[in-house]
């Protein structure tokens, strides 16, 4: 799924840091730093998802009509969720 998501170069780089091979080379401090940055990115996108969704519902007059246009942002949030889950899992094994 992450192949179809339109990430900025910075977001792609951040997600790349969460791949298992990269995580294996990190110490606890680096993992916690990455966890914090991923959380911030996810929160930013989630907040935008909510705001844009609300604005579209207002413009379209119905949630159903507003849904499709907001799916890309939702996919982005999912990508960050998955990356964060990998980091959290790695931290638990530290």
Tab-separated table of C-alpha atoms in Angstrom:
chain	number	residue	atom	x	y	z
A	1	UNK	CA	0.000	0.000	0.000
A	2	UNK	CA	2.737	2.509	0.868
A	3	UNK	CA	3.820	2.414	-2.807
A	4	UNK	CA	0.645	4.262	-3.833
A	5	UNK	CA	0.740	6.902	-1.121
A	6	UNK	CA	1.951	10.308	-2.220
A	7	UNK	CA	4.633	11.070	0.385
A	8	UNK	CA	6.899	14.091	0.358
A	9	UNK	CA	10.653	13.320	0.146
A	10	UNK	CA	10.969	14.091	3.885
A	11	UNK	CA	8.087	11.764	4.728
A	12	UNK	CA	9.547	8.997	2.548
A	13	UNK	CA	12.883	9.394	4.282
A	14	UNK	CA	11.210	9.225	7.697
A	15	UNK	CA	9.307	6.056	6.731
A	16	UNK	CA	12.537	4.516	5.348
A	17	UNK	CA	14.126	4.959	8.785
A	18	UNK	CA	11.444	2.657	10.212
A	19	UNK	CA	12.304	-0.325	8.014
A	20	UNK	CA	13.502	-3.357	10.007
A	21	UNK	CA	17.082	-3.232	8.658
A	22	UNK	CA	17.408	0.421	9.678
A	23	UNK	CA	15.807	-0.193	13.087
A	24	UNK	CA	18.227	-3.038	13.795
A	25	UNK	CA	21.127	-0.569	13.631
A	26	UNK	CA	19.590	1.940	16.070
A	27	UNK	CA	20.146	2.252	19.786
A	28	UNK	CA	17.338	3.094	22.209
A	29	UNK	CA	17.954	6.848	22.022
A	30	UNK	CA	17.751	6.847	18.207
A	31	UNK	CA	14.618	4.682	18.325
A	32	UNK	CA	12.902	7.058	20.750
A	33	UNK	CA	13.857	10.029	18.574
A	34	UNK	CA	12.423	8.295	15.493
A	35	UNK	CA	9.296	7.335	17.450
A	36	UNK	CA	8.780	10.987	18.388
A	37	UNK	CA	9.264	12.240	14.807
A	38	UNK	CA	6.899	9.591	13.412
A	39	UNK	CA	4.294	10.477	16.020
A	40	UNK	CA	4.512	14.163	15.078
A	41	UNK	CA	4.121	13.379	11.374
A	42	UNK	CA	1.179	11.071	12.044
A	43	UNK	CA	-0.525	13.639	14.280
A	44	UNK	CA	-0.017	16.379	11.694
A	45	UNK	CA	-1.556	14.244	8.940
A	46	UNK	CA	-4.354	13.008	11.184
A	47	UNK	CA	-5.197	16.581	12.157
A	48	UNK	CA	-5.215	17.613	8.486
A	49	UNK	CA	-7.387	14.601	7.663
A	50	UNK	CA	-9.947	15.666	10.256
A	51	UNK	CA	-9.923	19.344	9.271
A	52	UNK	CA	-10.081	18.675	5.534
A	53	UNK	CA	-12.777	16.076	6.068
A	54	UNK	CA	-14.883	18.503	8.079
A	55	UNK	CA	-14.403	21.237	5.472
A	56	UNK	CA	-15.395	18.870	2.660
A	57	UNK	CA	-18.489	17.665	4.484
A	58	UNK	CA	-19.513	21.293	4.826
A	59	UNK	CA	-18.811	21.976	1.142
A	60	UNK	CA	-20.376	18.759	-0.183
A	61	UNK	CA	-23.236	18.751	2.277
A	62	UNK	CA	-22.769	15.061	3.083
A	63	UNK	CA	-20.094	12.792	4.523
A	64	UNK	CA	-20.436	10.222	1.744
A	65	UNK	CA	-19.697	12.760	-0.973
A	66	UNK	CA	-16.692	14.102	0.929
A	67	UNK	CA	-15.129	10.691	1.627
A	68	UNK	CA	-13.272	9.828	-1.625
A	69	UNK	CA	-11.292	13.063	-1.775
A	70	UNK	CA	-9.952	12.485	1.729
A	71	UNK	CA	-8.808	8.875	1.247
A	72	UNK	CA	-5.241	9.798	0.231
A	73	UNK	CA	-4.647	11.617	3.516
A	74	UNK	CA	-6.101	8.640	5.382
A	75	UNK	CA	-3.673	6.320	3.577
A	76	UNK	CA	-0.809	8.568	4.635
A	77	UNK	CA	-1.926	8.341	8.269
A	78	UNK	CA	-2.000	4.525	7.926
A	79	UNK	CA	1.555	4.473	6.561
A	80	UNK	CA	2.753	6.463	9.576
A	81	UNK	CA	0.776	4.179	11.918
A	82	UNK	CA	2.500	1.119	10.441
A	83	UNK	CA	5.938	2.735	10.718
A	84	UNK	CA	5.249	3.744	14.314
A	85	UNK	CA	4.136	0.204	15.145
A	86	UNK	CA	7.460	-1.162	13.829
A	87	UNK	CA	9.422	1.301	15.978
A	88	UNK	CA	7.304	0.560	19.072
A	89	UNK	CA	7.807	-3.175	18.560
A	90	UNK	CA	11.575	-2.686	18.251
A	91	UNK	CA	11.640	-0.536	21.417
A	92	UNK	CA	9.841	-3.284	23.340
A	93	UNK	CA	12.635	-5.720	22.478
A	94	UNK	CA	15.401	-3.289	23.556
